[in-house]
Tab-separated table of C-alpha atoms in Angstrom:
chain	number	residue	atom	x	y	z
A	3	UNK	CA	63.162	-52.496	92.356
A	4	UNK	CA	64.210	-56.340	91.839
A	5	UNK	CA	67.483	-57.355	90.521
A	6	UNK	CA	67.212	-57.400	86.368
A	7	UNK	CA	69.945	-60.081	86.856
A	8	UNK	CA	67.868	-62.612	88.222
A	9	UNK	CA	64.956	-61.643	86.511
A	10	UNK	CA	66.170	-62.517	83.310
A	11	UNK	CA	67.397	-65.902	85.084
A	12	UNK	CA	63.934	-66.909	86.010
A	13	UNK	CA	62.434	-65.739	82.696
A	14	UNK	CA	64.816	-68.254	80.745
A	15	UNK	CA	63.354	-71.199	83.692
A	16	UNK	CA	59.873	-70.385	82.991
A	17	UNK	CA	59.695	-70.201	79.190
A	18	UNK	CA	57.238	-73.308	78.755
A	19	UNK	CA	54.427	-72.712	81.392
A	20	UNK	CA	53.044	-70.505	83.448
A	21	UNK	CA	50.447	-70.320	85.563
A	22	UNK	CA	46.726	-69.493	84.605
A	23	UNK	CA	45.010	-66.834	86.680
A	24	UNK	CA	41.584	-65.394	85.803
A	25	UNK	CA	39.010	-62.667	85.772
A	26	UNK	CA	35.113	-62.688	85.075
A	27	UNK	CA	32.302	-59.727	85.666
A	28	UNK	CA	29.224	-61.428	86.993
A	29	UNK	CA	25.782	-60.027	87.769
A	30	UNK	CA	25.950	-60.015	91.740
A	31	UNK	CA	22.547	-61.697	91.917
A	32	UNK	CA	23.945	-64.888	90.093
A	33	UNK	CA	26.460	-65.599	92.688
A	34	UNK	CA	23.600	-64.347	95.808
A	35	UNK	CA	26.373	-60.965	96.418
A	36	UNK	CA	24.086	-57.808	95.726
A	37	UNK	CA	25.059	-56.830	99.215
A	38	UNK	CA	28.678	-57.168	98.806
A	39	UNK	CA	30.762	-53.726	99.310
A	40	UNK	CA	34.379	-53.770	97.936
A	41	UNK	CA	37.494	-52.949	100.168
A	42	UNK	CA	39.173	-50.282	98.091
A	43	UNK	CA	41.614	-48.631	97.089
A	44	UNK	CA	44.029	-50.188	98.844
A	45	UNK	CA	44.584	-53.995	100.228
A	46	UNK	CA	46.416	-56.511	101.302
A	47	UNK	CA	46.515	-60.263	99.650
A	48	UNK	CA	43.197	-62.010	100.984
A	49	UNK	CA	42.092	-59.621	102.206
A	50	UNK	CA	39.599	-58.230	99.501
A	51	UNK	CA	35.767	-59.723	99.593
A	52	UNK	CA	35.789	-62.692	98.562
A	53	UNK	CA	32.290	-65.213	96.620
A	54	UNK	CA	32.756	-68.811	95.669
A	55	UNK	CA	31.460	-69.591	91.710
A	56	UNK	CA	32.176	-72.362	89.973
A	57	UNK	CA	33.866	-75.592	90.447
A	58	UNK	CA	37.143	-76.759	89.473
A	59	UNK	CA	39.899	-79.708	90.441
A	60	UNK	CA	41.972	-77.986	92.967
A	61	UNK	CA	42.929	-80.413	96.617
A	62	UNK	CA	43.649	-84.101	96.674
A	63	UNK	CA	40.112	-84.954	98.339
A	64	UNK	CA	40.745	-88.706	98.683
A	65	UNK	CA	44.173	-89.146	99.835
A	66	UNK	CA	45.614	-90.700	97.170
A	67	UNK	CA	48.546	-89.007	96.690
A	68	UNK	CA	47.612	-86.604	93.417
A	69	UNK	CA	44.577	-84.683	92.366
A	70	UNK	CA	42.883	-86.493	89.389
A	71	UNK	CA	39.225	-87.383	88.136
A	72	UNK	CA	38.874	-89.207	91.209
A	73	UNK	CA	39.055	-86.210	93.229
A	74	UNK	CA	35.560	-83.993	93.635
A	75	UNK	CA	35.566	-80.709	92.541
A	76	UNK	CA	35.729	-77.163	94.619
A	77	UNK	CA	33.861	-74.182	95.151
A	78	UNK	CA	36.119	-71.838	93.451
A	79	UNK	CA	37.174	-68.464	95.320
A	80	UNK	CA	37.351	-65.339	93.806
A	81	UNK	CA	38.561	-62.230	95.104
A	82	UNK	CA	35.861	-59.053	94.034
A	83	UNK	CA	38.137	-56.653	92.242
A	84	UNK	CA	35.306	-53.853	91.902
A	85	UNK	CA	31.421	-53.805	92.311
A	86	UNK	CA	29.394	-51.404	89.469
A	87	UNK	CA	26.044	-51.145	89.593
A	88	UNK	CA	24.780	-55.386	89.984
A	89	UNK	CA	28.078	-56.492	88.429
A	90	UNK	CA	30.609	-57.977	90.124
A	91	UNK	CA	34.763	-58.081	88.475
A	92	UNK	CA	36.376	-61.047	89.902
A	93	UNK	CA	39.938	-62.417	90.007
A	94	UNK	CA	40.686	-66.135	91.253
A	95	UNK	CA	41.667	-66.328	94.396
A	96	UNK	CA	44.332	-69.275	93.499
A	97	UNK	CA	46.203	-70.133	90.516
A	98	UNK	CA	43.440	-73.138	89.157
A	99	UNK	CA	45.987	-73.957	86.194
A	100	UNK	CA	48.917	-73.684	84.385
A	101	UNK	CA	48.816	-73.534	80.459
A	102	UNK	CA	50.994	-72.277	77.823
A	103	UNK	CA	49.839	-68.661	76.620
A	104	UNK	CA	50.004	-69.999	73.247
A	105	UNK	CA	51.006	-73.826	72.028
A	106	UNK	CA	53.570	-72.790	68.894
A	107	UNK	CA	56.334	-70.418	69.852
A	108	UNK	CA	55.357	-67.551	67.194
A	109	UNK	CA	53.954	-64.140	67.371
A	110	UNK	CA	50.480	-63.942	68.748
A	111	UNK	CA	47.923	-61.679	70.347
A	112	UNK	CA	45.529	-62.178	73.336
A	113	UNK	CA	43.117	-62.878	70.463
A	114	UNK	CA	44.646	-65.122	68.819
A	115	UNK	CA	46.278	-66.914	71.510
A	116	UNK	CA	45.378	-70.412	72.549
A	117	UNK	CA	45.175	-69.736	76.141
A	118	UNK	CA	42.511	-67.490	74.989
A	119	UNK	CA	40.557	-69.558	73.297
A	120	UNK	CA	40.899	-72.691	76.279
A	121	UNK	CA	40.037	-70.214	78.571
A	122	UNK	CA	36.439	-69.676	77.003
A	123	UNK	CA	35.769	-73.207	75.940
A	124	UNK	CA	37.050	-75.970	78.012
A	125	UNK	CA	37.382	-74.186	81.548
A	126	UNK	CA	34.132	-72.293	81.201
A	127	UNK	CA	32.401	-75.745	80.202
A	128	UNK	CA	34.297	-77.515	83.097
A	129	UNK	CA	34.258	-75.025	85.757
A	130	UNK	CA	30.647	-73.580	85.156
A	131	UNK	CA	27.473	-74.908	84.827
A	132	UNK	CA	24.908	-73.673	81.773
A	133	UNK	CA	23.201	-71.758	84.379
A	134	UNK	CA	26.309	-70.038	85.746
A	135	UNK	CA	27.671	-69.614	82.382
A	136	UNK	CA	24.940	-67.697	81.416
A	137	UNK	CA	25.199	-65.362	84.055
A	138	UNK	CA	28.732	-64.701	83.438
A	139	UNK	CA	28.940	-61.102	80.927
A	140	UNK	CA	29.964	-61.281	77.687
A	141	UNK	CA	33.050	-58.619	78.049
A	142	UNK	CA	34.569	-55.787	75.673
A	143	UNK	CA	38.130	-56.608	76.527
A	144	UNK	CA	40.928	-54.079	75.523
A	145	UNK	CA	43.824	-54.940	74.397
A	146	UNK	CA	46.176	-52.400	74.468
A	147	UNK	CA	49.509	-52.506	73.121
A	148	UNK	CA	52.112	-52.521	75.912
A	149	UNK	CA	52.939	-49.347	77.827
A	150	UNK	CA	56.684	-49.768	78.061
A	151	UNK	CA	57.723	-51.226	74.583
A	152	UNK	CA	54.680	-50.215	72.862
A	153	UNK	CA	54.307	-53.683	71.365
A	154	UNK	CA	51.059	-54.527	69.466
A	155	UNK	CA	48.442	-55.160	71.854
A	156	UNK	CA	46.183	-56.611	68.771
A	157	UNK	CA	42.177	-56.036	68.461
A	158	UNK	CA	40.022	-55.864	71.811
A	159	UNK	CA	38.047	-59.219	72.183
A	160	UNK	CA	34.820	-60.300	73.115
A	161	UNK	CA	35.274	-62.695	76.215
A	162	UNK	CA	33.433	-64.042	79.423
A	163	UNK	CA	37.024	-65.201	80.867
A	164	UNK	CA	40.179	-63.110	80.684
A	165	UNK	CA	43.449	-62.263	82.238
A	166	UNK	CA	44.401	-59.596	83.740
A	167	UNK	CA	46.466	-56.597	81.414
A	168	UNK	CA	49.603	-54.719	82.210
A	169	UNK	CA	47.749	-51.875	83.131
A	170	UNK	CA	45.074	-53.837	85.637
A	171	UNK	CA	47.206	-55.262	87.654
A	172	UNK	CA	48.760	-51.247	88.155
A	173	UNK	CA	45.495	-49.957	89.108
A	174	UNK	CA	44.764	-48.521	92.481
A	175	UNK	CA	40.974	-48.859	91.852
A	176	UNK	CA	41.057	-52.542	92.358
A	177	UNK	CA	43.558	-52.451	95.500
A	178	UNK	CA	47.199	-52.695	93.317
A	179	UNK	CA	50.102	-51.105	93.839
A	180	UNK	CA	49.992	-48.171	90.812
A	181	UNK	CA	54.013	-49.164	89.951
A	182	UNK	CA	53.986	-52.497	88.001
A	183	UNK	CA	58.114	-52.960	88.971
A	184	UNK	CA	57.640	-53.039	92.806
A	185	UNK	CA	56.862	-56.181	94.640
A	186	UNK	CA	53.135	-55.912	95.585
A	187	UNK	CA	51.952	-58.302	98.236
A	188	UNK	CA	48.281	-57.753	96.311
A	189	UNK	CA	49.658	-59.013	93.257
A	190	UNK	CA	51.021	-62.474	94.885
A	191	UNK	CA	48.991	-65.311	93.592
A	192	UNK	CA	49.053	-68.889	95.475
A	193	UNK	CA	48.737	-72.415	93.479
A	194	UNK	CA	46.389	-74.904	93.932
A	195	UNK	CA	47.635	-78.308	94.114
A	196	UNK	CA	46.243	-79.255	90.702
A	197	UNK	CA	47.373	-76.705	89.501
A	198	UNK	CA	51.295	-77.375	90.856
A	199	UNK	CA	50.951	-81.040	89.780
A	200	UNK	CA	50.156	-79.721	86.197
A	201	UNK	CA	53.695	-77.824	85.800
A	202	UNK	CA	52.705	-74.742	87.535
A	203	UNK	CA	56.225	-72.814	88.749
A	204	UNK	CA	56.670	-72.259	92.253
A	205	UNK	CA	59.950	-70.714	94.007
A	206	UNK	CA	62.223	-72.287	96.093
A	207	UNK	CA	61.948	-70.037	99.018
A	208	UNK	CA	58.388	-70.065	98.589
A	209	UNK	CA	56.119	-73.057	97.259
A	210	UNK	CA	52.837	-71.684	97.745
A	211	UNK	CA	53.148	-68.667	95.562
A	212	UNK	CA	53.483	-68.983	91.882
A	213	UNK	CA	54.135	-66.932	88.247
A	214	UNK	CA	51.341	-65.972	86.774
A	215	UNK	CA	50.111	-64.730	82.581
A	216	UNK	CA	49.068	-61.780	82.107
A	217	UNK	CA	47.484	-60.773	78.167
A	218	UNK	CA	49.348	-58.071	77.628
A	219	UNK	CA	52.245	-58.521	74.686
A	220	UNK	CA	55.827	-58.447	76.014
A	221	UNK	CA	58.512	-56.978	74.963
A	222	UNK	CA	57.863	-58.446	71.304
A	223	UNK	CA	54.354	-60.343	70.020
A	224	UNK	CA	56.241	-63.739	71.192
A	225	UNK	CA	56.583	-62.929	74.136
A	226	UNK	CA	53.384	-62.498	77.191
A	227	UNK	CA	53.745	-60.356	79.849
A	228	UNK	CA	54.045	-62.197	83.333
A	229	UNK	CA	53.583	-61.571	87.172
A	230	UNK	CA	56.361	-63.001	89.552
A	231	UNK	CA	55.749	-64.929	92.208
A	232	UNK	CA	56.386	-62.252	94.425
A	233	UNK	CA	53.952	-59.685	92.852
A	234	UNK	CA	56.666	-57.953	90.333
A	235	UNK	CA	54.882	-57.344	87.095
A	236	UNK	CA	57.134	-58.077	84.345
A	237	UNK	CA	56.744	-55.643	81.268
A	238	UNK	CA	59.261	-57.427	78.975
A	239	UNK	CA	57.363	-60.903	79.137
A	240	UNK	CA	58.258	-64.428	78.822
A	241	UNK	CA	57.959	-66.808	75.667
């Protein structure tokens, strides 16, 4: 198990921003993947199937230095978590952001966080196009309350983009390690550059891997439960 000393270390470091990491269920036909089969229960990182959907500001594509407006847009990668029936439930492939789960410090839920709501307005307008938002679902997203200090998990939502729970990123199903407190080399989630540029935290030893929300409530309602960079899921949270 990791060291609750340095844990708490890196918790205090990373109290203003984390990094943004995403799911969607998409009919298979929208992204041309009906024939797509799904390597579970177990894999390693990268190693699930993987579809590009979507375009977001990821690379420096001109050289300049920084990744800006003047940059064009990427096909966005996204690992296939599970196939049922024509749908498709898909993870990022690469941290695309980093965003605060929630702008005040205060008590919130995944509903009523603002991550939440910029996660279904602005980077569903900017990453998708009317066509491809369309095909995304409309999701019944529990929100359960959290599993180790049974803090409120609030009232499921209705969402077409979504993080990851507590419980998610435990199950075998979608190739996870079932113990959130182990590091699990399917949990590890690498940055984009845009994404680093915009605050996202990377570790010392290891700059292409970064922390990463997940919806569930911490250890209190002002605090958001987190995945290391090293694919440790932390129940307790971060503010």
């Amino acid at each position: 198990k990791r060291n609750k000393n340095k844990k708490r270390f890196l918790s205090v470091a990373l109290a203003l921003t984390m990094t943004a990491t995403m799911t969607a269920i998409v009919p298979a036909d929208v992204v041309k993947a009906a024939d797509t089969t799904v390597s579970n229960p177990r894999v390693e990182y990268n190693t699930r199937d993987t579809i590009e959907f979507g375009h977001y500001l990821q690379e420096d594509t001109n050289g300049d230095g920084k990744v800006d407006e003047n940059d064009t847009k990427q096909p966005i990668k996204w690992q296939i978590l599970s196939k049922d029936g024509d749908d498709l439930f898909l993870l990022a492939d690469k941290a695309l952001d980093c965003k605060l789960y929630n702008d005040e410090y205060t008590a919130v839920t995944w509903e009523t966080c603002t991550l939440r709501t910029w996660l279904n307005d602005d980077f569903l307008n900017t990453a998708f196009s009317e066509a491809e938002q369309n095909g995304i679902t409309t999701t019944t997203v529990v929100n359960a309350d959290n599993p180790h200090h049974t803090t409120n998990g609030g009232n499921n939502t209705q969402d077409k983009i979504f993080l990851l729970s507590l419980d998610e990123v435990a199950n075998t199903p979608y190739g996870f390690r079932s113990d959130r407190e182990y590091w699990d080399q399917a949990r590890i989630c690498e940055v984009t550059a845009y994404a680093k540029q915009q605050g996202a935290y990377t570790d010392d030893e290891d700059e292409a891997s970064s922390w990463w929300w997940l919806r569930s409530p911490g250890r209190d309602s002002s605090n958001a439960a987190s995945v290391y960079h090293d694919g440790y899921a932390d129940v307790s949270g971060t503010d």
